[in-house]
Amino acid sequence: MSLLSARRRPLTALAVCAAALALTAPAAAAPEPVAAPAAVLPYQDASLPVPDRVTDLLSRMTLDDKLGQMTQIEKDALVPQSDLAAYRIGSVLSGGDSTVSPNNAQTWADTYDSLQRTALTTPLGIPMIYGIDAVHGHNAVRGATLFPHNIGLGATRDPALVQRIGRAVAEEVSGTGIDWDFAPCLCVARDDRWGRTYESYGETPGLPSALTTFITGLQGDTLGAGPAPVLATAKHYLGDGGTAGGVDQGDTRLSEADLRAVHLPPFREAVRRGVGAVMLSYSSWNGVRSHANKYLVTDVLKGELGFSGFVVSDWAAVDQLDGQSGFTGAEITTAVNAGVDMVMVPHDYGKFLTLLRGEVTAGRIPQSRIDDANRRILTRKFQLGLFEKPFTDRSYTSTVGSAAHRELARQAVRASQVLLKNEGGVLPLPKSAKLFVAGKSADDIGNQSGGWTVGWQGRSGPVTDGTTVLQGIRAAVTDPSRVTYDRYGNGIDSSYRAAVAVVGETPYAEGRGDRPGGLGLDQEDLGTLARLKASGVPVVVVLVSGRPLDIAAQLPDWQALLAAWLPGTEGAGVSDVLFGDHAPTGKLPVSWPRTSAQEPVNDGDGKDPLFPYGYGLTYSAAGPAPTPAPGACTARFRTASSWQGGYQAEVTVENTGSAALTGWAVDWDLGGSRVTSLWNGALSTADGRATVRNAAFNGSLPPGGTTSFGFTADGTAGTPGLHCAGT
């Protein structure tokens, strides 16, 4: 059976006949797609099983062909472009700061197609595969939809939502031609001082394991069998979230039993889902670097877990094995023999290939290891359909930053909000209230998106398109003129109903984000908060951060605290919760320390955090409650959308009586399905039935009045029999 991709344009006659082309003369413009000619060799025959095609292709490859397939280089290091074919390079990537000009989806697609045309000019016409870090959306592309970083998605506890996000990311990545995403990060973050904490779904192995649904979203149920497949990468193997002191690229000092119990389960689940690639970690386990650990890579990952995809190194990580700058043959031999199939070089590819060839011809790297690596890489290329459809499918280019994807991101933002304090029920805020908004992250798309946003480390300011938290607030209220904004809190007086302070961290990424000295708020934030407190107006803090911060000393001054994490481009999702259009449902994916000195603090370690793992308030009491007395109401069910394995529904509640209702409850038989998220109500389940009771803001219904709640669920949407009772 052939696994073909539906995401790409067909291979042109020019590409199939590439052996006749000069290696130094790539075409200047993308040719119009034409029907693919009849295959002349078995590996070009899409009707043959993939293993047979791989075997045939391997039999025709020279050693240079094979070594090139094991080499991944940075796009900007490729000078001249013809080197891509001359060196038989199998993969190209864009690092965190690698971009195109102008930076838009069309230019990215044009760049991809130009490189792919060059790759296809080799005698065997083997297509390249292009990788990028699309870690919270297609974050290298200005105008793309940026979702909450993983820590926020972990707070949603919603595998179905995360799978839908993976599908949206796949479409946007495919629209730029790129076919390989260095995501998801399945690290289990055990120390919040680590600068990559926001790349983790949470501190317990069960949470990232459950959210490996992102892989299915990217790849499809079977790689290449559905539209717009993108190769997923489980990273970083193994234990990068457990380094001593939270030091990036540090040493994880654990027994094998603890390493297996805490850090291995998400990768086991990723392999079960058929993840196409695994990226190794810069970090070490008990002093041995992951890139040199044959036991973990070959014996455990490939052997015990049965991983059949390929292992890729991290950026220049093989060059770090001896602690010196510059590749050596010994480093390359160590890594490849440990089980690395593709080396992210990323720059000095000429030297790397010379050394790799020398190690193979000297017998220090067996030919069998080279063939195994190539079989793994080529299998994924065939499964993705790259040989048949190597160019960008431009029908997906318009999905980059689309309204549908932004609406999905907004849903993810509101589902990720964790309400940690709500003294006196100050939240939700009335939409008619006079409000004061302050803080450096209130009107800053860069701050709310964090690192890996149009650049590796990210930066403050209008770095891409989207909606800031302030814009979301102004769009939500009945009269925007009653919302005053000053970044520093200047000008506030007692006439305001509440002050919303949007404060927290500014962007950072790996390495530079490590904070061994503490996790406190910066001086600007502290000054802003002090000015707001002095006004006597109730202070609502929206904390924009990639991890818990040290806020225990300031918390008594705040009437409410909402952990917004790093929400991405759709800041209106925060205002959805602030004003009660959606009740907060997020739960802490990490334990919140009392002070930075308490780190590391994790669920089950016996420590007493400020807020425990799984903590999260809402606007109405969740869980079982007395059944309301019967009232005159009806409930109508509508399927809003569906996808493989799940659906989204909306339920409209109407007061059909002659008296006002002060509350309502709707219940129905789940039929074996499971509600994964809910908004505008409070859910409880018992004996196979779901009951949704009104939230604090939508219980009162006049005669003839309506309200609604929505939910996502596993399974297939039907038409359940709804029972409505009102009080």
XYZ file of C-alpha atoms in Angstrom:
727
model
C 0.000 0.000 0.000
C 1.299 3.425 -0.891
C 0.977 6.249 1.649
C 0.652 9.395 -0.439
C 0.423 12.968 0.713
C -2.403 15.253 -0.359
C -0.515 18.409 0.638
C 1.914 18.918 -2.246
C 2.056 19.745 -5.900
C 2.945 16.842 -8.229
C 6.515 16.140 -9.233
C 7.305 17.834 -12.514
C 8.917 16.260 -15.536
C 11.840 18.580 -14.911
C 12.400 17.022 -11.503
C 12.105 13.407 -12.667
C 14.579 14.006 -15.482
C 16.885 15.889 -13.100
C 19.871 13.699 -13.883
C 20.232 15.582 -17.143
C 20.336 18.985 -15.489
C 23.434 20.863 -14.400
C 23.883 20.865 -10.630
C 24.677 24.567 -10.603
C 21.618 25.762 -12.485
C 18.486 25.687 -10.324
C 15.432 27.175 -11.982
C 14.649 30.800 -11.206
C 10.906 30.370 -10.808
C 8.581 27.553 -9.791
C 7.298 25.653 -12.860
C 3.610 25.113 -13.285
C 2.626 21.670 -11.987
C 2.089 19.036 -14.654
C 1.051 15.422 -14.539
C 3.785 13.143 -13.248
C 5.294 10.892 -15.930
C 5.248 7.145 -15.635
C 7.734 5.833 -13.101
C 10.735 4.134 -14.641
C 12.375 2.706 -11.534
C 10.820 0.751 -8.653
C 11.515 3.467 -6.045
C 9.597 5.913 -8.255
C 6.557 3.620 -8.396
C 3.995 4.942 -5.913
C 1.984 1.723 -6.126
C 4.741 -0.317 -4.464
C 4.975 -0.714 -0.676
C 7.227 1.836 0.979
C 9.739 -0.763 2.301
C 10.247 -2.067 -1.242
C 10.780 1.435 -2.588
C 13.317 2.181 0.135
C 15.224 -1.038 -0.549
C 15.386 -0.298 -4.255
C 16.545 3.276 -3.711
C 19.211 2.216 -1.203
C 20.607 -0.236 -3.739
C 21.158 2.630 -6.188
C 22.718 5.124 -3.770
C 26.417 5.870 -3.569
C 28.123 6.440 -0.246
C 27.989 10.191 -0.919
C 24.228 9.942 -1.461
C 23.820 8.165 1.858
C 26.028 10.495 3.861
C 24.206 13.489 2.411
C 20.868 12.104 3.606
C 22.262 12.066 7.139
C 23.176 15.760 6.944
C 20.948 18.690 7.887
C 22.154 22.234 7.258
C 20.931 25.740 8.010
C 19.323 27.462 5.016
C 21.423 30.594 5.465
C 24.654 28.556 5.455
C 23.900 27.193 1.989
C 26.175 29.263 -0.250
C 25.946 28.659 -3.132
C 22.512 27.038 -3.304
C 23.855 24.474 -5.765
C 25.778 22.906 -2.851
C 22.475 21.382 -1.803
C 22.706 19.055 -4.795
C 26.491 18.905 -5.051
C 26.796 17.552 -1.504
C 23.608 15.438 -1.797
C 22.214 17.196 1.307
C 19.090 15.437 2.591
C 17.646 18.093 4.882
C 17.572 21.850 5.381
C 16.337 23.762 8.416
C 15.672 27.294 9.504
C 17.041 28.023 12.949
C 15.353 30.348 15.401
C 16.604 33.546 13.762
C 16.610 32.324 10.168
C 14.030 34.125 8.054
C 13.083 35.277 4.561
C 12.413 38.719 3.129
C 9.729 39.850 3.035
C 8.687 37.619 5.908
C 5.367 36.232 4.770
C 3.909 32.868 3.875
C 4.309 33.391 0.134
C 8.038 34.107 0.378
C 8.583 31.107 2.627
C 6.809 28.891 0.082
C 8.830 30.348 -2.792
C 12.058 29.765 -0.848
C 11.116 26.177 -0.084
C 10.253 25.398 -3.698
C 13.490 26.924 -4.968
C 15.541 24.754 -2.608
C 13.512 21.674 -3.439
C 14.057 22.178 -7.182
C 17.793 22.241 -6.517
C 17.633 19.082 -4.389
C 15.822 17.265 -7.182
C 18.657 17.884 -9.654
C 20.707 15.034 -8.177
C 20.946 11.859 -10.280
C 18.444 10.005 -8.106
C 16.183 13.015 -7.542
C 15.831 12.464 -3.791
C 13.789 15.322 -2.302
C 14.983 17.219 0.723
C 12.958 17.484 3.933
C 12.801 20.935 5.561
C 12.604 21.364 9.340
C 11.590 24.296 11.531
C 10.707 25.025 15.166
C 6.972 25.680 14.915
C 6.578 25.267 18.659
C 3.466 27.384 19.326
C 2.203 27.889 15.833
C 4.281 28.669 12.744
C 6.155 31.167 14.855
C 8.884 32.106 12.364
C 6.329 33.573 9.970
C 4.977 37.036 10.594
C 1.187 36.914 10.532
C 0.898 33.256 11.512
C -1.479 32.171 14.273
C 0.418 31.825 17.552
C -1.126 29.550 20.156
C -0.379 29.472 23.877
C 2.999 27.973 24.656
C 2.900 24.399 25.931
C 2.623 25.290 29.607
C -0.672 27.033 28.813
C -1.902 24.067 26.800
C -1.020 21.861 29.761
C -3.347 23.984 31.889
C -6.238 23.200 29.539
C -5.982 19.444 30.273
C -7.612 18.989 26.868
C -6.037 16.416 24.508
C -8.718 16.951 21.850
C -8.059 20.688 21.761
C -4.318 20.101 21.508
C -4.862 17.715 18.599
C -6.917 20.347 16.789
C -4.107 22.842 17.377
C -1.637 20.357 15.890
C -3.835 20.089 12.799
C -4.020 23.882 12.451
C -0.238 24.180 12.808
C 0.216 21.471 10.160
C -1.920 23.424 7.718
C -0.037 26.685 8.274
C 3.368 24.968 8.075
C 2.294 23.122 4.917
C 1.182 26.405 3.385
C 4.822 27.526 3.415
C 6.076 24.252 1.930
C 7.796 23.061 5.088
C 7.203 19.412 5.929
C 8.901 18.821 9.296
C 8.141 20.445 12.659
C 10.578 20.222 15.570
C 7.657 19.783 17.975
C 6.213 18.823 20.380
C 8.508 19.256 23.349
C 7.662 16.402 25.733
C 9.982 17.458 28.520
C 8.722 17.065 32.086
C 9.715 20.365 33.728
C 10.801 19.700 37.312
C 12.421 23.050 38.199
C 10.761 26.311 37.163
C 14.093 28.141 37.139
C 14.780 26.330 33.858
C 14.489 28.709 30.908
C 12.520 26.200 28.827
C 9.786 25.548 31.400
C 7.162 27.108 29.118
C 7.980 24.499 26.465
C 6.746 21.794 28.845
C 3.118 20.721 29.188
C 3.646 20.102 32.893
C 5.625 18.633 35.750
C 4.114 15.131 35.870
C 4.660 12.543 33.120
C 0.949 11.925 32.651
C 0.196 15.414 31.344
C 2.686 15.545 28.435
C 1.852 11.918 27.680
C -1.829 12.800 27.317
C -1.041 15.787 25.105
C 0.972 13.803 22.566
C -2.255 14.203 20.606
C -0.406 17.148 19.053
C 1.572 14.523 17.108
C -1.611 13.069 15.632
C -2.718 16.578 14.737
C 0.499 17.204 12.811
C 0.921 13.840 11.120
C -2.598 12.452 10.909
C -3.628 9.064 12.259
C -1.167 7.482 9.810
C 1.694 9.555 8.462
C 0.908 10.705 4.944
C -2.559 9.187 4.740
C -4.411 12.491 5.207
C -4.181 16.077 3.981
C -1.295 18.391 4.871
C 0.806 15.949 6.890
C 3.815 17.380 8.713
C 6.441 15.189 10.336
C 6.382 15.578 14.129
C 9.407 15.472 16.427
C 9.318 14.295 20.030
C 11.975 16.250 21.903
C 14.260 16.404 23.781
C 15.234 12.850 24.561
C 15.851 12.320 27.489
C 15.449 14.164 30.800
C 16.125 17.764 29.765
C 13.438 19.013 32.159
C 15.128 17.400 35.158
C 18.592 18.937 35.172
C 20.117 19.867 38.524
C 19.195 23.442 39.405
C 17.151 23.800 36.225
C 20.326 24.556 34.266
C 19.775 24.430 30.524
C 21.895 21.735 28.848
C 22.816 20.552 32.345
C 23.024 17.166 34.022
C 19.996 15.135 35.075
C 21.127 13.210 38.120
C 18.648 10.417 38.634
C 18.579 6.689 39.051
C 17.485 4.778 35.974
C 14.264 3.862 37.753
C 13.441 7.534 38.360
C 14.449 8.542 34.831
C 12.102 5.907 33.466
C 9.285 6.832 35.848
C 9.365 10.601 35.279
C 10.879 11.388 31.890
C 10.390 8.347 29.646
C 6.560 7.921 29.604
C 5.792 10.818 27.198
C 8.262 9.395 24.672
C 6.794 5.937 25.033
C 3.389 7.403 24.191
C 4.840 9.424 21.295
C 6.306 6.257 19.797
C 2.968 4.510 20.230
C 1.391 7.335 18.226
C 3.892 6.835 15.415
C 5.958 9.996 15.845
C 8.226 10.365 12.833
C 11.350 11.806 14.445
C 12.961 12.132 17.863
C 15.395 14.930 18.685
C 18.032 14.318 21.319
C 18.690 16.611 24.253
C 21.769 18.720 24.837
C 21.616 17.586 28.454
C 23.347 14.662 30.108
C 22.157 11.802 32.271
C 24.511 11.220 35.175
C 27.362 12.825 33.261
C 26.822 11.142 29.873
C 25.508 13.366 27.094
C 22.362 12.168 25.349
C 24.054 12.418 21.953
C 26.649 9.908 23.099
C 24.362 7.551 25.036
C 23.955 4.394 22.966
C 22.019 2.681 25.746
C 19.294 5.341 25.833
C 19.133 5.946 22.081
C 19.658 2.547 20.489
C 18.800 0.089 23.244
C 15.885 1.874 24.927
C 14.369 4.151 22.269
C 14.882 2.075 19.140
C 14.970 -1.330 20.767
C 12.747 -1.416 23.833
C 10.240 1.235 22.695
C 10.337 0.092 19.085
C 10.877 3.530 17.566
C 11.038 3.101 13.790
C 11.512 6.742 12.790
C 14.807 8.591 12.708
C 16.818 10.315 15.433
C 18.076 13.830 14.756
C 20.646 15.722 16.781
C 19.998 19.182 18.173
C 21.671 22.285 16.736
C 25.462 21.675 16.612
C 25.101 19.278 19.548
C 27.453 16.654 18.101
C 30.116 19.349 17.891
C 29.744 19.833 21.669
C 30.599 16.288 22.707
C 34.278 16.963 23.383
C 33.677 20.423 24.816
C 35.665 22.083 22.040
C 34.530 24.097 19.054
C 34.833 22.330 15.713
C 33.830 18.866 14.545
C 36.112 15.912 15.061
C 35.814 12.457 13.566
C 35.640 10.969 17.040
C 32.601 13.084 17.943
C 30.806 12.064 14.770
C 31.576 8.389 15.278
C 30.389 8.506 18.873
C 27.088 10.124 17.945
C 26.290 8.035 14.876
C 27.190 4.778 16.587
C 25.069 5.826 19.564
C 22.091 5.979 17.196
C 21.975 9.487 15.687
C 20.586 9.107 12.162
C 20.668 12.726 11.002
C 23.094 15.368 12.249
C 21.971 18.990 12.503
C 25.362 20.314 11.474
C 24.204 23.194 10.856
C 26.912 25.314 9.139
C 30.226 23.666 8.177
C 28.735 20.891 6.088
C 31.820 20.423 3.919
C 34.034 19.584 6.869
C 31.360 17.456 8.488
C 30.859 15.294 5.401
C 34.602 14.890 4.885
C 35.010 13.667 8.455
C 31.943 11.423 8.271
C 33.207 9.818 5.063
C 36.608 9.248 6.670
C 35.088 7.526 9.688
C 33.029 5.216 7.471
C 35.861 4.301 5.096
C 38.108 3.625 8.095
C 35.519 1.193 9.442
C 34.871 3.082 12.652
C 31.241 3.588 11.611
C 29.831 0.385 10.107
C 28.167 0.532 6.700
C 25.193 -1.215 8.334
C 24.717 1.807 10.610
C 24.739 4.141 7.588
C 22.185 1.985 5.799
C 19.960 1.812 8.883
C 19.985 5.583 9.234
C 19.143 6.031 5.558
C 16.349 3.477 5.677
C 14.747 5.362 8.561
C 15.054 8.760 6.880
C 13.925 7.635 3.434
C 10.942 5.767 4.864
C 9.589 8.986 6.306
C 10.197 10.870 3.072
C 8.256 8.261 1.115
C 5.446 8.208 3.673
C 5.125 11.985 3.508
C 4.692 11.711 -0.262
C 7.701 13.892 -1.017
C 8.752 11.817 -4.015
C 5.385 12.304 -5.714
C 4.536 15.816 -4.544
C 7.691 17.639 -3.510
C 6.518 21.247 -3.895
C 4.296 23.484 -1.805
C 0.569 22.931 -2.049
C -0.427 26.592 -2.293
C -4.024 25.796 -1.350
C -2.836 25.858 2.281
C -0.927 29.132 2.054
C -4.066 31.134 2.804
C -4.547 29.261 6.091
C -1.576 31.088 7.636
C -3.143 33.397 10.223
C -6.671 32.504 9.062
C -9.753 33.556 11.007
C -10.608 29.930 11.777
C -7.180 29.268 13.259
C -7.254 32.482 15.275
C -10.639 31.526 16.705
C -9.196 28.141 17.718
C -6.252 29.925 19.343
C -8.641 32.211 21.224
C -10.468 29.153 22.530
C -7.132 27.716 23.665
C -6.225 30.974 25.425
C -9.418 31.096 27.479
C -9.169 27.378 28.294
C -5.601 27.898 29.547
C -6.418 30.671 32.041
C -5.957 29.564 35.659
C -7.765 31.616 38.299
C -5.635 31.496 41.436
C -7.366 34.133 43.584
C -10.746 35.883 43.430
C -11.323 37.699 46.690
C -14.846 38.991 47.124
C -15.843 37.748 43.692
C -14.231 40.722 41.949
C -14.167 38.613 38.797
C -15.859 38.471 36.399
C -15.721 42.192 35.743
C -18.892 43.996 34.624
C -18.634 45.065 30.999
C -20.119 48.429 31.887
C -17.558 49.196 34.616
C -15.034 52.011 34.541
C -11.673 50.212 34.384
C -8.003 51.158 34.575
C -5.510 48.940 32.724
C -1.769 49.022 33.344
C 1.353 46.938 32.986
C 4.080 46.390 30.415
C 2.343 43.370 28.884
C -1.165 44.838 28.545
C -0.590 46.168 25.048
C 2.417 44.178 23.849
C 1.986 41.289 21.427
C 5.656 40.348 21.822
C 5.470 40.011 25.595
C 2.321 37.932 25.506
C 3.760 35.633 22.820
C 7.106 35.016 24.533
C 10.195 33.386 23.073
C 10.254 31.595 19.718
C 8.212 34.403 18.166
C 9.533 35.767 14.838
C 12.992 35.129 16.252
C 14.618 32.652 18.605
C 14.515 34.675 21.818
C 11.442 36.712 20.861
C 11.234 40.397 21.770
C 8.849 42.987 23.129
C 6.741 45.095 20.828
C 4.545 44.651 17.744
C 6.522 41.714 16.351
C 3.572 40.119 14.561
C -0.147 40.447 13.954
C -2.696 39.711 16.644
C -4.832 41.074 19.473
C -3.264 42.341 22.682
C -4.913 41.874 26.066
C -5.774 45.591 26.141
C -7.385 45.391 22.710
C -9.378 42.397 23.871
C -10.585 44.301 26.937
C -11.645 47.320 24.895
C -13.488 45.085 22.429
C -15.345 43.304 25.220
C -16.698 46.264 27.207
C -19.893 48.133 26.395
C -18.132 51.513 26.248
C -14.386 51.490 25.387
C -14.094 55.129 26.472
C -14.514 53.931 30.084
C -11.240 51.962 29.836
C -8.125 54.000 30.667
C -4.643 52.634 29.958
C -1.283 53.730 31.286
C 1.598 51.282 31.196
C 3.045 52.430 34.519
C -0.205 52.956 36.421
C 0.042 56.734 36.417
C -3.191 58.723 36.697
C -5.365 56.197 38.485
C -7.822 57.465 41.107
C -10.574 56.014 43.248
C -13.259 56.447 40.594
C -12.420 53.149 38.890
C -14.273 49.915 39.614
C -11.051 47.885 39.250
C -7.477 48.091 38.006
C -6.263 45.325 35.688
C -2.479 44.940 35.862
C -0.974 42.828 33.074
C 2.549 42.105 34.279
C 5.141 39.340 34.231
C 8.067 38.215 32.107
C 9.535 39.598 28.904
C 10.508 37.184 26.102
C 13.369 34.707 26.346
C 14.244 31.250 25.104
C 16.608 28.440 26.031
C 19.722 29.320 27.984
C 18.999 33.007 28.401
C 15.794 32.192 30.243
C 17.462 30.348 33.134
C 16.842 32.203 36.396
C 18.922 30.599 39.139
C 18.866 33.844 41.117
C 15.102 33.933 41.625
C 11.739 34.268 39.954
C 10.513 37.598 41.319
C 8.766 40.394 39.438
C 10.973 43.099 37.957
C 11.202 46.638 39.315
C 8.893 48.096 36.685
C 6.131 45.655 37.596
C 6.586 46.253 41.308
C 6.379 50.012 40.793
C 3.259 49.738 38.643
C 1.564 47.495 41.188
C 2.468 49.828 44.035
C 0.830 52.778 42.246
C -2.330 50.781 41.638
C -2.482 49.592 45.246
C -2.071 53.158 46.561
C -5.238 54.209 44.713
C -7.378 51.927 46.858
C -8.972 50.446 43.724
C -9.299 46.632 43.688
C -6.335 45.196 41.772
C -6.782 42.308 39.333
C -3.440 40.874 38.213
C -3.094 39.072 34.903
C 0.282 37.353 35.052
C 1.912 36.836 31.648
C 4.769 34.397 32.185
C 6.291 31.142 31.022
C 6.293 29.678 34.549
C 5.185 30.406 38.094
C 6.770 33.539 39.543
C 7.626 34.446 43.118
C 4.580 36.563 44.017
C 3.651 35.414 47.530
C 4.752 38.685 49.136
C 2.583 40.778 46.780
C -0.428 38.452 46.628
C -2.236 39.951 49.683
C -2.404 43.299 47.821
C -4.345 41.779 44.923
C -8.030 40.964 44.889
C -7.616 38.554 41.963
C -4.820 36.688 40.214
C -5.216 35.112 36.790
C -2.319 33.094 35.384
C -2.425 33.782 31.642
C 0.920 32.048 30.806
C 2.131 33.076 27.314
C -1.134 33.224 25.379
C 0.192 34.050 21.899
C -1.488 36.326 19.396
C -5.103 36.054 20.561
C -5.256 38.217 23.673
C -9.056 38.424 23.479
C -9.101 34.965 25.026
C -7.936 36.586 28.277
C -10.754 39.138 28.220
C -13.229 36.316 27.544
C -12.446 35.103 31.050
C -12.029 38.496 32.733
C -15.577 39.489 31.786
C -17.191 36.104 32.323
C -18.087 35.217 28.759
C -16.271 32.019 29.649
C -15.613 30.834 33.178
C -11.997 29.918 33.959
C -11.421 26.174 33.668
C -7.619 25.882 33.601
C -5.752 23.873 36.231
C -2.125 24.377 37.221
C 0.179 22.124 35.183
C 2.971 22.817 37.682
C 3.183 23.440 41.411
C 3.411 27.134 42.300
C 6.253 27.744 44.778
C 5.937 29.872 47.889
C 9.356 31.344 47.112
C 12.009 30.733 44.504
C 14.091 29.089 47.218
C 11.518 26.281 47.393
C 12.451 25.104 43.894
C 12.326 22.397 42.810
C 8.795 21.768 44.046
C 6.655 19.111 42.398
C 3.487 17.161 42.967
C 3.966 14.381 45.507
C 7.351 15.534 46.854
C 5.949 16.428 50.301
C 6.568 20.155 49.962
C 3.857 22.736 50.616
C 3.536 24.996 47.555
C 1.660 28.282 47.441
C -0.780 26.670 44.986
C -0.660 22.912 44.384
C -0.476 21.124 41.055
C -3.978 20.946 39.596
C -5.271 23.998 41.482
C -7.675 26.353 39.738
C -10.771 28.307 40.713
C -13.818 29.107 38.634
C -16.744 31.507 38.912
C -19.203 28.919 40.156
C -18.874 25.909 42.405
C -17.975 22.838 40.397
C -18.930 19.311 41.299
C -22.178 17.805 42.579
C -24.784 20.224 43.905
C -28.418 19.886 44.923
C -30.647 19.278 41.944
C -32.705 22.412 41.227
C -36.440 22.246 41.678
C -38.216 21.628 38.372
C -38.702 24.720 36.283
C -39.951 25.576 32.845
C -36.948 25.422 30.517
C -35.829 23.561 27.453
C -32.382 22.779 26.056
C -31.449 22.485 22.373
C -28.310 20.704 21.157
C -26.271 21.735 18.088
C -23.041 20.230 16.733
C -20.782 23.213 16.040
C -17.924 21.243 14.493
C -16.491 17.752 14.444
C -13.213 16.019 13.725
C -11.922 12.491 13.855
C -12.449 11.276 17.400
C -14.267 14.306 18.764
C -16.656 17.186 18.315
C -17.721 20.581 19.653
C -21.317 21.246 20.644
C -23.419 24.215 21.710
C -26.469 23.905 23.959
C -29.057 26.689 24.101
C -31.125 26.966 27.276
C -34.462 28.792 27.014
C -36.851 29.842 29.783
C -40.198 28.610 28.458
C -42.159 29.523 31.582
C -43.950 32.650 32.719
C -41.640 33.388 35.677
C -37.976 34.318 35.767
C -35.410 31.611 36.440
C -32.597 32.146 38.910
C -30.718 29.029 37.855
C -30.842 26.011 35.559
C -29.294 22.600 35.008
C -29.086 20.445 31.878
C -28.258 16.757 32.015
C -27.873 13.971 29.447
C -26.490 10.461 28.980
C -22.849 10.546 27.874
C -23.147 7.300 25.952
C -19.560 6.366 26.754
C -18.077 9.648 25.558
C -16.157 12.127 27.711
C -16.503 15.907 27.936
C -12.988 17.355 27.530
C -13.701 21.058 28.028
C -16.700 23.226 28.858
C -17.499 26.931 28.948
C -20.361 29.064 30.292
C -21.296 26.509 32.902
C -20.099 24.092 35.606
C -19.835 20.390 34.783
C -20.259 17.338 36.953
C -20.498 13.700 35.889
C -21.901 10.673 37.666
C -23.190 7.248 36.619
C -22.518 7.893 32.942
C -24.468 11.172 32.845
C -23.252 14.744 32.499
C -24.856 17.655 34.321
C -24.113 21.279 33.467
C -25.301 23.974 35.846
C -25.345 27.662 35.121
C -22.361 29.881 35.786
C -22.716 32.852 38.109
C -23.321 35.199 35.203
C -25.920 33.309 33.148
C -28.297 31.724 35.637
C -30.926 34.455 35.586
C -33.291 34.137 32.635
C -36.461 36.188 32.122
C -39.441 34.494 30.464
C -38.440 33.758 26.893
C -34.795 34.497 27.642
C -31.999 32.271 26.371
C -28.390 31.534 27.174
C -25.981 28.897 26.025
C -23.020 26.790 27.016
C -20.569 24.868 24.891
C -18.314 21.874 25.231
C -15.929 19.578 23.405
C -16.104 15.823 23.796
C -14.499 12.589 22.678
C -16.428 10.283 20.422
C -18.992 10.904 17.715
C -21.571 13.672 17.923
C -25.146 12.485 18.065
C -28.347 14.081 19.282
C -28.500 13.330 22.985
C -31.746 13.569 24.882
C -31.340 16.678 27.008
C -33.261 17.272 30.212
C -33.515 20.841 31.512
C -34.588 21.876 35.005
C -34.792 25.444 36.281
C -35.270 27.249 39.580
